[in-house]
Coordinates of C-alpha atoms and ligand atoms in Angstrom, one line a residue:
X1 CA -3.3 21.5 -20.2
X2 CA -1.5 19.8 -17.5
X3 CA 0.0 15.9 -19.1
X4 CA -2.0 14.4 -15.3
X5 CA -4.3 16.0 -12.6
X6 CA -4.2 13.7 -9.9
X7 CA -7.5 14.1 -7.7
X8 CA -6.6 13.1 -3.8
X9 CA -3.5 14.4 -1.9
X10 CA -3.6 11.6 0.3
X11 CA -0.5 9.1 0.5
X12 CA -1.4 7.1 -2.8
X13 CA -2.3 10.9 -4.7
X14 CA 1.1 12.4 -3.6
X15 CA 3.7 9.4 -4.0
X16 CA 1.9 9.1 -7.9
X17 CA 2.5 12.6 -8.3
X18 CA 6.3 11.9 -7.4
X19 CA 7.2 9.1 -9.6
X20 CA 5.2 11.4 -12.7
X21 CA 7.3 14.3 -11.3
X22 CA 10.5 12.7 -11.4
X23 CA 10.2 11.5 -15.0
X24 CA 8.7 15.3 -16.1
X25 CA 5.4 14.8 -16.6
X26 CA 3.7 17.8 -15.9
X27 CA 0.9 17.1 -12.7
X28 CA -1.5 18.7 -11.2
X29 CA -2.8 17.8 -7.8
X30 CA -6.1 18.7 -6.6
X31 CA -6.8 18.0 -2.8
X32 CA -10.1 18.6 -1.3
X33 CA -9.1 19.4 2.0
X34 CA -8.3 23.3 2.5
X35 CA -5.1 23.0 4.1
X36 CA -2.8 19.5 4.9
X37 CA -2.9 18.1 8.7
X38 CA -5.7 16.9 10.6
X39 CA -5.7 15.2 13.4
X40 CA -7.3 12.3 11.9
X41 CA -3.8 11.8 10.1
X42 CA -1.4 12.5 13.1
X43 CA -0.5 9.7 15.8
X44 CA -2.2 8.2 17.4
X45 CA -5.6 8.1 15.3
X46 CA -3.6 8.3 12.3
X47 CA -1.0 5.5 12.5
X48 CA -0.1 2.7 10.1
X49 CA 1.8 0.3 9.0
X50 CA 4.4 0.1 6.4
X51 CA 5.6 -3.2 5.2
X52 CA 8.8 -4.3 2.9
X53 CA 7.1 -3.3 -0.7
X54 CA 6.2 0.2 0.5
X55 CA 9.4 0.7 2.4
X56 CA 11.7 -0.3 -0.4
X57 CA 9.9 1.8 -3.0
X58 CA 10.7 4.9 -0.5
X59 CA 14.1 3.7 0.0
X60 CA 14.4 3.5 -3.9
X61 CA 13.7 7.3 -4.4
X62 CA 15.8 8.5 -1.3
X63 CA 12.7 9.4 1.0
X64 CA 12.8 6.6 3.6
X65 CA 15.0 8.3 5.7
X66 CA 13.2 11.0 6.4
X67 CA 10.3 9.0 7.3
X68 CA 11.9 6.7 9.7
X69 CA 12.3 9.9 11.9
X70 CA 8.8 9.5 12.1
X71 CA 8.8 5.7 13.3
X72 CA 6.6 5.2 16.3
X73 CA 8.3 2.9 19.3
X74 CA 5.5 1.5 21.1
X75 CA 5.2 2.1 24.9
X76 CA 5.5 -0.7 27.2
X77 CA 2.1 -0.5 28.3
X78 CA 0.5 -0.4 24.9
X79 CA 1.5 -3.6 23.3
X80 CA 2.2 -7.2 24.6
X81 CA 5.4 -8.1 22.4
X82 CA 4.3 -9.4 19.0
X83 CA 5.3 -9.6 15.6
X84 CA 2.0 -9.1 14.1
X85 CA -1.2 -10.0 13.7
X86 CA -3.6 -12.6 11.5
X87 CA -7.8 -11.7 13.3
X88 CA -6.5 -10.4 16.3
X89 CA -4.6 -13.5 16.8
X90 CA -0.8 -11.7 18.3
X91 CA 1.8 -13.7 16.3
X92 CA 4.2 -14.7 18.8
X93 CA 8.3 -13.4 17.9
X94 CA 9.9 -16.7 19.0
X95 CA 8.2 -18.3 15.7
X96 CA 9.1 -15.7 13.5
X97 CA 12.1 -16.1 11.1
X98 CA 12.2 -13.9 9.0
X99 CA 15.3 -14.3 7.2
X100 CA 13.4 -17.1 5.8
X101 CA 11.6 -14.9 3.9
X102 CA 11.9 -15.8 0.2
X103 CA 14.7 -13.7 -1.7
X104 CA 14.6 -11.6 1.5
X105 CA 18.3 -9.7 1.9
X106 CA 19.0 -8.1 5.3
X107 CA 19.7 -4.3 4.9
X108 CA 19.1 -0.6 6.2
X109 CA 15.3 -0.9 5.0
X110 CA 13.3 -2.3 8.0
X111 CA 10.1 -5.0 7.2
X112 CA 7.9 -2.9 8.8
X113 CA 7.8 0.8 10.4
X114 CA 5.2 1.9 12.4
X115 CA 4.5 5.8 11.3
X116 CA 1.4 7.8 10.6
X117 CA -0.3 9.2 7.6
X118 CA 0.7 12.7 8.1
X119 CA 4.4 12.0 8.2
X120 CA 3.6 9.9 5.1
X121 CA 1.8 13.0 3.1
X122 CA 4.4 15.5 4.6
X123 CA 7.8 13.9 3.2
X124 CA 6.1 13.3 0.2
X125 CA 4.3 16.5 -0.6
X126 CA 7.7 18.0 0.2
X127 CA 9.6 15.2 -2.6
X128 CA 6.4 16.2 -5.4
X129 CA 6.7 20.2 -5.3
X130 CA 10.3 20.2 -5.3
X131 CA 10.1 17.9 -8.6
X132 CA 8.0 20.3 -9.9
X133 CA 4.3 19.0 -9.2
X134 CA 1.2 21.5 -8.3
X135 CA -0.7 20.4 -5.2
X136 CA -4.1 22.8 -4.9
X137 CA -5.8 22.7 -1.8
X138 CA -9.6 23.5 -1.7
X139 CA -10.2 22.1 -4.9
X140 CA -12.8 19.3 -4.7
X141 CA -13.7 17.6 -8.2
X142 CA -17.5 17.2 -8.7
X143 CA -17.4 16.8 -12.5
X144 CA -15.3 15.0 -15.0
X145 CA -15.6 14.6 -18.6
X146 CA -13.6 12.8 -21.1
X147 CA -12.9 12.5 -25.0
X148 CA -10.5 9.7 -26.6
X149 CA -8.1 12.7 -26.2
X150 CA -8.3 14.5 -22.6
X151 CA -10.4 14.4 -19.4
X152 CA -11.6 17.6 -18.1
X153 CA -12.2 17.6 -14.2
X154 CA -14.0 20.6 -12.2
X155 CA -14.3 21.6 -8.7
X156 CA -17.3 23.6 -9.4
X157 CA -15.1 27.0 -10.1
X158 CA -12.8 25.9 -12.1
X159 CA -12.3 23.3 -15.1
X160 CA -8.7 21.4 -15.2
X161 CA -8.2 19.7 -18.6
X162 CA -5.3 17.0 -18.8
X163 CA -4.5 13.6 -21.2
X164 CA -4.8 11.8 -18.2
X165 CA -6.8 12.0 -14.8
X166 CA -6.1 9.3 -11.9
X167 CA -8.8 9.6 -8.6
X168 CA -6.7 8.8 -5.7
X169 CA -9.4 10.1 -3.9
X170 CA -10.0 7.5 -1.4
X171 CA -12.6 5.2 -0.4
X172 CA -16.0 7.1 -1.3
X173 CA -14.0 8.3 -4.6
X174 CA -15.4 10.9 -6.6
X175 CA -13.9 10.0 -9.4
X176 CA -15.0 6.2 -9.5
X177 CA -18.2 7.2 -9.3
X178 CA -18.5 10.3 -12.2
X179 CA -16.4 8.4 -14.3
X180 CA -19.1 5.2 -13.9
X181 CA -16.4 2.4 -12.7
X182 CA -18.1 -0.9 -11.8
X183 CA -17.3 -2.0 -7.9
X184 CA -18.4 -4.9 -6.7
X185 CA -17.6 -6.8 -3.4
X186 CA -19.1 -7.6 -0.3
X187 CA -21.2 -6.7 2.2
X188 CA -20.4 -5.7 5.9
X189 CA -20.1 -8.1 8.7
X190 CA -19.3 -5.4 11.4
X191 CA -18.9 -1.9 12.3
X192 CA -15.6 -0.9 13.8
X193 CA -14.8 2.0 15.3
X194 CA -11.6 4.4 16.3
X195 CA -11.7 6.9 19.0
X196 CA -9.6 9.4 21.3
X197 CA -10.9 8.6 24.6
X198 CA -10.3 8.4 28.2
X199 CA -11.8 5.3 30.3
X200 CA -12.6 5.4 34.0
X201 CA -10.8 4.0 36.7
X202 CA -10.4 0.9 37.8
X203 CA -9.5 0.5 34.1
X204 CA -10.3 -3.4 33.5
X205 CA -9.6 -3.3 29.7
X206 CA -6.6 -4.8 28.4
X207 CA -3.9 -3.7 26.7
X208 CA -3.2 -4.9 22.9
X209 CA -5.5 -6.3 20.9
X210 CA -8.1 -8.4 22.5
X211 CA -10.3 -10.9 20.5
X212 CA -13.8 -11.8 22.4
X213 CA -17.0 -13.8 21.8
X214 CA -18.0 -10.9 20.2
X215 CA -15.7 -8.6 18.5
X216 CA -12.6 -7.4 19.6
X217 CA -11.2 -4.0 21.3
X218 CA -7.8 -2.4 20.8
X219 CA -6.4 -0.7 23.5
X220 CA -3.3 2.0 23.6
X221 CA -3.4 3.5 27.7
X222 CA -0.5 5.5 27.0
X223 CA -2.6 7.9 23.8
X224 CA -5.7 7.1 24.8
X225 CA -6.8 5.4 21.4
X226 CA -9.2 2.9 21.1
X227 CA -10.5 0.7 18.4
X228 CA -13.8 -1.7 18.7
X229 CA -14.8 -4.4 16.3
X230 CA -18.4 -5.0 16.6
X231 CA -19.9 -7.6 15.0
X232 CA -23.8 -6.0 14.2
X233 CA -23.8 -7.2 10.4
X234 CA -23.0 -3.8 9.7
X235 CA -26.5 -2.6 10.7
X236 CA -25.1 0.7 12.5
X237 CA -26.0 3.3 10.5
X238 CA -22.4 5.8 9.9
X239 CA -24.7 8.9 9.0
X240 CA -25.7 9.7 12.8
X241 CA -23.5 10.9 15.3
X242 CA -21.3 8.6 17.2
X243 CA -22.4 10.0 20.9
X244 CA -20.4 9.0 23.7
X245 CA -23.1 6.7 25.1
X246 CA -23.3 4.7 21.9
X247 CA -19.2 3.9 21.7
X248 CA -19.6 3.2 25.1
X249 CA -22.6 0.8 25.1
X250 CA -20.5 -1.0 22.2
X251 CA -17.3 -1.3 23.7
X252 CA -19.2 -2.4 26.9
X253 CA -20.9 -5.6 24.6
X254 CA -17.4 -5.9 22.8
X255 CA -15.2 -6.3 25.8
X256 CA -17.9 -8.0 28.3
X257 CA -16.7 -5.0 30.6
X258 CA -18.7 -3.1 32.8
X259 CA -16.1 0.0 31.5
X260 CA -17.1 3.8 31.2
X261 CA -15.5 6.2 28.9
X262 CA -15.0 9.6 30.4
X263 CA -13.4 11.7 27.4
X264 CA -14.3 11.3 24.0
X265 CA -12.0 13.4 22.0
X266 CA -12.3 12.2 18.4
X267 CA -14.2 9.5 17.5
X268 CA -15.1 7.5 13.9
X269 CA -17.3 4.7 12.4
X270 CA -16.1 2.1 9.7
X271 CA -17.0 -1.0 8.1
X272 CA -15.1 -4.3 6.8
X273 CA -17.1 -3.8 3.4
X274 CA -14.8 -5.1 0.7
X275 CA -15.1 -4.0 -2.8
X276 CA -12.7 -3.5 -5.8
X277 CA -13.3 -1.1 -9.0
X278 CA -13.4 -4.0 -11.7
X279 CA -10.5 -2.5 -14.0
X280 CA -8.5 0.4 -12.9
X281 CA -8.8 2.2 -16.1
X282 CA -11.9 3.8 -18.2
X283 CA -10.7 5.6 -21.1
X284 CA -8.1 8.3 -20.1
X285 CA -9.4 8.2 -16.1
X286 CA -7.4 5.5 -14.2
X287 CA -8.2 4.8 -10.9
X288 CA -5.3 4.2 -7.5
X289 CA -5.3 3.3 -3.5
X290 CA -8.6 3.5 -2.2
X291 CA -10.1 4.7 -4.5
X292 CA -10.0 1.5 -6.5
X293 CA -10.2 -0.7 -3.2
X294 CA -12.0 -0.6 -0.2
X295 CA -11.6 -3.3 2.6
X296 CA -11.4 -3.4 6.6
X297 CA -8.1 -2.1 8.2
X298 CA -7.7 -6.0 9.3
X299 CA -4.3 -6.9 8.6
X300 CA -2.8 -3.1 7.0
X301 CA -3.2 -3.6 3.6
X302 CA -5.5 -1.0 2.7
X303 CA -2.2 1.6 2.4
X304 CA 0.5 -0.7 1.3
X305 CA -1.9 -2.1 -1.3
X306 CA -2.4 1.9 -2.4
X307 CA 1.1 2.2 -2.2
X308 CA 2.4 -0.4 -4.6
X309 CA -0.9 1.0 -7.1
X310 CA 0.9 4.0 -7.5
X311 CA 4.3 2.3 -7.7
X312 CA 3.7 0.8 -10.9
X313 CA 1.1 3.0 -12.6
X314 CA 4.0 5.8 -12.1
X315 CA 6.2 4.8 -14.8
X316 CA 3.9 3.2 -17.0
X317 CA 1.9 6.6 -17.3
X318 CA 5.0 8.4 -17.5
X319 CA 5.9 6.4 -20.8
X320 CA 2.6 6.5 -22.4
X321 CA 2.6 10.3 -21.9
X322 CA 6.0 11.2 -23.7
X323 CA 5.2 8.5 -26.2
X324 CA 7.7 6.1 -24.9
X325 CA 5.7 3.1 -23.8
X326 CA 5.2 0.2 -25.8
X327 CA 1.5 -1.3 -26.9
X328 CA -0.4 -2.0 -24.3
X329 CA 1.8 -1.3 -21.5
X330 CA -0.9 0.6 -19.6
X331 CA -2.8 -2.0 -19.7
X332 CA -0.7 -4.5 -17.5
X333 CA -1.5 -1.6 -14.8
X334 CA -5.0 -3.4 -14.0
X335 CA -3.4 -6.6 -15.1
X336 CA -0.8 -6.4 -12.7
X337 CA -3.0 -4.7 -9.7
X338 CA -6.1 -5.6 -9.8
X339 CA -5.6 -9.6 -8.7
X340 CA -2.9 -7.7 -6.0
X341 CA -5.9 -6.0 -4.9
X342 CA -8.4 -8.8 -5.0
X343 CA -6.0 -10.9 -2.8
X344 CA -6.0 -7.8 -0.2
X345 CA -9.7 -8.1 0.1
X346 CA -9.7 -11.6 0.5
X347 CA -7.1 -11.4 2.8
X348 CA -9.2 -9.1 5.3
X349 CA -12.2 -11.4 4.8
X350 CA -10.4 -14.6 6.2
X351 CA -9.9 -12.4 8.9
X352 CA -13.1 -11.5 9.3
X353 CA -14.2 -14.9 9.1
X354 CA -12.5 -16.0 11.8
X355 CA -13.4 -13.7 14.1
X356 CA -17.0 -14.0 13.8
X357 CA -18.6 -14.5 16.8
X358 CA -20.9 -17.5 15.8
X359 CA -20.2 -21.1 16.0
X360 CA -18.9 -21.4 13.1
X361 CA -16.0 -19.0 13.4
X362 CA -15.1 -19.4 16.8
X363 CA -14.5 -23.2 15.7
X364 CA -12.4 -22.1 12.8
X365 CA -10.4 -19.3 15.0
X366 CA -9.7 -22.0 17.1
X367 CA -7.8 -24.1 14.2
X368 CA -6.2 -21.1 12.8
X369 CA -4.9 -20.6 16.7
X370 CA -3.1 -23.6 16.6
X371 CA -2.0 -23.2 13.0
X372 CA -0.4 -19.7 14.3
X373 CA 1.2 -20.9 16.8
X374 CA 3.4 -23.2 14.9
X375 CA 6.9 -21.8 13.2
X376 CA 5.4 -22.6 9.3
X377 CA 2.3 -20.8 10.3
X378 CA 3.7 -17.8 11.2
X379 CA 6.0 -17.6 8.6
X380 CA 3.2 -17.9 6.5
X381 CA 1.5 -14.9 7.7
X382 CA 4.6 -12.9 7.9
X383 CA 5.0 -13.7 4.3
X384 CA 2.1 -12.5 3.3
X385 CA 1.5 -9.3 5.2
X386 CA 4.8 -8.0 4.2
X387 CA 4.0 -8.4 0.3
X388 CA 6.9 -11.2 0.2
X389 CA 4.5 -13.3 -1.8
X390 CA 3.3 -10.9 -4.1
X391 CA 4.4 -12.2 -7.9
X392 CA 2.8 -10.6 -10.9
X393 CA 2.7 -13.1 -13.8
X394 CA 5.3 -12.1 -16.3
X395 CA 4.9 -15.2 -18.3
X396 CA 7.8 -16.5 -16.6
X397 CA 8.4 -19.9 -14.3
X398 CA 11.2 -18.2 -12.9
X399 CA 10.8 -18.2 -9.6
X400 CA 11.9 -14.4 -8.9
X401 CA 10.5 -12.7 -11.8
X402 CA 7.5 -10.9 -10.9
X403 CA 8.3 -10.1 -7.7
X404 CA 9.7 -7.1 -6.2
X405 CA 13.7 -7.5 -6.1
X406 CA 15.7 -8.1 -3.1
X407 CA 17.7 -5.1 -2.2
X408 CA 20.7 -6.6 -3.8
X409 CA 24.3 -5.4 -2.8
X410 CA 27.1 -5.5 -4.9
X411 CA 30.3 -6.0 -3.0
X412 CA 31.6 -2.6 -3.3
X413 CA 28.8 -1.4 -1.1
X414 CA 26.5 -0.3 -3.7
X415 CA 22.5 -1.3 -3.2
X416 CA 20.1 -1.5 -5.8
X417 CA 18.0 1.0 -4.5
X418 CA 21.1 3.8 -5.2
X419 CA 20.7 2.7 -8.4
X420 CA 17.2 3.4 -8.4
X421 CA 17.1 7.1 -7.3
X422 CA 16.0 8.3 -10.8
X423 CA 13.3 6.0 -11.8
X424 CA 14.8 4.3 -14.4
X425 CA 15.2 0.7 -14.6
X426 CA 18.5 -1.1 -13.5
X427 CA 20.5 -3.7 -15.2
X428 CA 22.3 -5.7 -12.4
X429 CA 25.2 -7.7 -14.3
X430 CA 27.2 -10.4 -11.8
X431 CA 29.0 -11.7 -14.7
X432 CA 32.7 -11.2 -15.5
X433 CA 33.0 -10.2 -19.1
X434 CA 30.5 -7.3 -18.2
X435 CA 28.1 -9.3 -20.9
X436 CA 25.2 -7.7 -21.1
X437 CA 26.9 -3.8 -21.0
X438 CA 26.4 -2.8 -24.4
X439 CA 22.8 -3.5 -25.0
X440 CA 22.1 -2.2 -21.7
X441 CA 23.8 1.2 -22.9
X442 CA 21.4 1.2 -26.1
X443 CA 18.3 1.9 -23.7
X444 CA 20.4 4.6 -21.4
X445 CA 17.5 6.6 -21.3
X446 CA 15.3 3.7 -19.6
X447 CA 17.8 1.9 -18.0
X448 CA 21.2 1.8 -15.6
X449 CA 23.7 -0.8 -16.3
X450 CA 25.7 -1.7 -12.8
X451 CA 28.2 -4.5 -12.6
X452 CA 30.3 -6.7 -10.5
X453 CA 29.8 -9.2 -7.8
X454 CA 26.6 -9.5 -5.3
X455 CA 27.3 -10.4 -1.7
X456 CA 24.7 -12.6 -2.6
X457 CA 23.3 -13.5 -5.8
X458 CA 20.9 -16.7 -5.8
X459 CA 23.3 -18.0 -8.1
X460 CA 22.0 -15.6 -10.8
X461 CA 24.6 -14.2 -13.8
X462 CA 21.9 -10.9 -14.3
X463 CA 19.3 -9.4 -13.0
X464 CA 16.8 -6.6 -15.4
X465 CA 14.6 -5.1 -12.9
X466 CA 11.9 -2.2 -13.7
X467 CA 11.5 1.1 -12.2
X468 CA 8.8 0.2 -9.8
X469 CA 11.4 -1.9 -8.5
X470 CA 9.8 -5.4 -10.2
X471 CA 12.2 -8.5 -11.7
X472 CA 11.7 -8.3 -15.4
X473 CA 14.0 -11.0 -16.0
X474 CA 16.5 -13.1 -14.4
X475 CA 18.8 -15.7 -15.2
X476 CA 22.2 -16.1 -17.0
X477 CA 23.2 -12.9 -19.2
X478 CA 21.7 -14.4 -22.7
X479 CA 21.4 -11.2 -25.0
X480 CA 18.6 -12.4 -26.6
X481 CA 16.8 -13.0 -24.5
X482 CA 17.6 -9.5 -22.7
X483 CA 16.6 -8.0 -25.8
X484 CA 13.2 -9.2 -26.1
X485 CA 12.5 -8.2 -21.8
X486 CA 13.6 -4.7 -22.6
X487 CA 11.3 -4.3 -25.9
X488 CA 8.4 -5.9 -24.1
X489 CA 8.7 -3.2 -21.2
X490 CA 10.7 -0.2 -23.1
X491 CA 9.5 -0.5 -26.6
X492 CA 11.2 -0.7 -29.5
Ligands
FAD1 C1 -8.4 2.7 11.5 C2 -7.6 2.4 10.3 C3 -6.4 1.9 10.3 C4 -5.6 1.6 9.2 N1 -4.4 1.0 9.3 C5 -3.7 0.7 8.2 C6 -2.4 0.2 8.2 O1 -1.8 0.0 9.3 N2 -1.8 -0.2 7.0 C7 -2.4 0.0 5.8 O2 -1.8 -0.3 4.8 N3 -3.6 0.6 5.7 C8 -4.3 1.0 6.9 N4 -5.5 1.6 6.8 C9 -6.0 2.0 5.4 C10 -5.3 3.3 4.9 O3 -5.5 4.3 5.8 C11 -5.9 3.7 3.6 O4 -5.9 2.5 2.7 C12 -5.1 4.8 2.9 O5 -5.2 6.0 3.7 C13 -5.6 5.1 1.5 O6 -4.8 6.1 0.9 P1 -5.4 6.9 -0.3 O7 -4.4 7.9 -0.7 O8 -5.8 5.9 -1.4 O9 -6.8 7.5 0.2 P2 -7.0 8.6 1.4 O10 -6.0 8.5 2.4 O11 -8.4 8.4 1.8 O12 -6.8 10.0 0.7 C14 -7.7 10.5 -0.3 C15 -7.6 12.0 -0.4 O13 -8.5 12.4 -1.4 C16 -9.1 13.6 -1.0 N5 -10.4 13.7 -1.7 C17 -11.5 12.9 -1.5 N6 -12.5 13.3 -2.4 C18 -12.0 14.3 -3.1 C19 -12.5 15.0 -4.2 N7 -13.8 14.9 -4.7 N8 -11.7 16.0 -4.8 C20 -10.5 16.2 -4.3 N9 -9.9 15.5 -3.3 C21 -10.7 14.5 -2.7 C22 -9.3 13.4 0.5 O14 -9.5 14.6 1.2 C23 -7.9 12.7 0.9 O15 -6.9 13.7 1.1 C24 -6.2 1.9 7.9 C25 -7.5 2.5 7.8 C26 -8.2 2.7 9.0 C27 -9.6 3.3 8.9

């Protein structure tokens, strides 16, 4: 019996299975897919956006590097210069200042990277075998039981018993389903589409993305990919075949164009429906990335939200597994995520909102215009699409715990995420007399003790930060206090 079968090798699946992996919990992965790659996950169709969270929890295991080979540079021709998006609305670079992020530090991790999923799923499925995980292709789970013991999944041939199951398996999830999670949400305001295509000449569509009365049409000349947003109230119905003349009579109402598409390569249908499981766990099934979420790709959240899922379920299972974790640390998985989650979906509907093609929106998109166009407002935006805002309520007023940790430096050169390689927790001590060294030493096995000066500090004396990378505590080195973090998160 395997300690976790992960169902899903997609980004959210595989990045699980390396932070279980890397504290050695035994995983198995089952994928459904026969065989990794398609081209749905290569550039162009299969590009996304990482932001700060994501990036710094690759750095913090030593597998960003590898991924920034991956980074896509935009052609000229693809993309007027922006530095983001809010509806479609391009966020203009002269109003961005992003060094005013909150507890932002400037280092080698970039805000954002521009990649694709199968880079994504390639580094990582690399990182999981060599620490040990089992990744099964052609395995796709159509049952699961559970007892207060184990969960049993099968793919029909085979049954896979494990403590623990987690369905990463995306958006039409198996696993929510057969396990009977709730998922609520809303309904769909539009179908949206994404497509390999060529378009005839003279080629009248822009470049970028493109808001209009009704919808709005993403462009890319130099790969040929296009994206529609087409406001029918969802009424298209996904189970027919997209035929050329249907994408084009849509991106002919979206655009107002009289355009003609002559080379439909690839082409696929989806929705800005926006529902959330309503708890991430049943029992010994827990559920991760899409899976749990659904929303519209408005804004990239959908993968970073995923992301930062499996971020901190990963040590939390690991410690309830080898006995480690203290009572009820599971539980501040859905504590923690779900509200992350919620606000993603909410985040998409503004959007959504806004772009509606009625009176009603178009009056509001044209207050949000002006709001974007200011220096706070897109600041605001910025903050928010990179996950600077994200603070999980740790019972603390202290405006940095909760939230991810800068990348602090220490002025011999040393970064927090170095110290972070292994998964455990770090203990960042800025104070002279080395104060909080020997309780730190007591919990080796959960945490690394680092001091000296920070380049900068925020004027703290210590920082006690958690292996997904999260600000336990932070303040002057009080050992009391200390103590009572480290019991709450590392048990007694
Ligand atoms: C056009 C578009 C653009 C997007 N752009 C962005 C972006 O820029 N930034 C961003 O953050 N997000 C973006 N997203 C969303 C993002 O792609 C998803 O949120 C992300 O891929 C979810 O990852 P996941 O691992 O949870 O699920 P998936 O990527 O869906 O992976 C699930 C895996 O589970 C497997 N599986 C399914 N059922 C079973 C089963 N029964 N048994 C075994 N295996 C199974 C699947 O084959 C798949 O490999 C975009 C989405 C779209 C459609």
């Amino acid at each position: 019996m395997h300690d976790v079968v992960i169902v899903g090798a997609g980004p959210v699946g595989l990045l699980l299975a390396c932070e279980l992996g890397l504290r050695d919990v035994s995983v198995l992965v089952l994928e459904r897919e026969p065989e990794p790659g398609s081209p749905w996950r290569a550039a162009p169709l299969g590009m996304r956006g990482l932001f700060s969270a994501s990036l710094h929890a690759f750095a913090r295991r030593g597998v960003l590097e590898p991924l920034l080979d991956s980074a896509l540079s935009f052609h000229a021709e693809d993309r007027p210069r922006g530095a983001g998006h809010f509806a479609g609305i391009v966020l203009d670079p002269a109003n961005a200042d992003i060094d005013a992020l909150p507890f932002r530090l400037a280092g080698p991790v970039p805000d954002v990277l521009m990649t694709n999923l199968a880079a994504v799923e390639t580094v990582l499925a690399e990182r999981a075998v060599k620490l040990g995980v089992e990744i099964r292709y052609g395995a796709e789970v159509s049952s699961i039981t559970q007892d207060g013991e184990a969960a049993v999944v099968s793919d029909g041939a085979q049954e896979y018993p494990a403590r623990w199951v987690v369905g990463c398996d995306g958006g039409r999830s198996a696993v929510r389903k057969l396990a009977e999670f709730g998922f609520a949400g809303t309904g769909p305001n539009f179908t949206g589409y994404v497509m390999l295509a060529a378009v005839a000449e003279p080629v009248q569509l822009k470049p970028g993305f493109n808001l209009t009365p009704t919808g709005m049409y993403i462009q890319m000349p130099s790969t040929g990919h296009i994206g529609m947003m087409d406001f029918d109230g969802g009424a298209f119905d996904r189970t027919q075949e997209l035929t050329p003349e249907h994408l084009q009579a849509v991106l002919r109402r979206v655009s107002g164009l009289d355009v003609t598409l002559t080379d439909v390569q690839l082409a696929s249908s989806f929705t800005d429906r926006a529902m959330q499981a309503t708890t991430y766990q049943r029992g010994r099934v827990l559920l991760a990335g899409d899976a749990a979420h659904i929303m519209s790709p408005l804004g990239g959240q959908g993968l970073n939200t995923g992301l930062g899922d499996a971020v901190n379920l990963g040590w939390k299972l690991a410690a309830t597994v080898q006995g480690r974790a203290p009572e009820g640390l599971l539980d501040t998985y859905t504590g923690e995520r779900h509200p992350v989650g919620a606000w993603a979906l909410d985040w998409t509907r503004a959007q959504v909102a806004i772009m509606r093609p009625d009176p009603h929106g178009q009056a509001i998109q044209a207050v949000i215009r002006d709001l974007l166009a200011t220096r706070d407002g897109t600041n605001y935006v910025l903050q928010k699409i990179a996950g600077y805002s994200t603070k999980y309520d740790l019972g603390s007023e202290h405006p940095l715990v909760g939230r991810n940790s800068p990348d602090f430096c220490l002025e011999d050169g040393t970064r927090l995420g170095d110290l972070m390689q292994d998964g455990r927790g770090v203990v960042l001590d800025f104070s002279a007399d080395r104060h909080l060294e020997s309780p730190a030493l007591a919990w080796e096995n959960e945490l690394r003790y680092a001091a000296g000066s920070a380049v900068e500090d925020f004027g703290l004396g210590a920082v006690l930060i958690r292996p997904d990378g999260i600000v336990a505590w932070a303040g002057e080195p009080d050992r009391e206090a200390f103590d009572r973090v480290v019991r709450q998160w590392f048990g007694a």
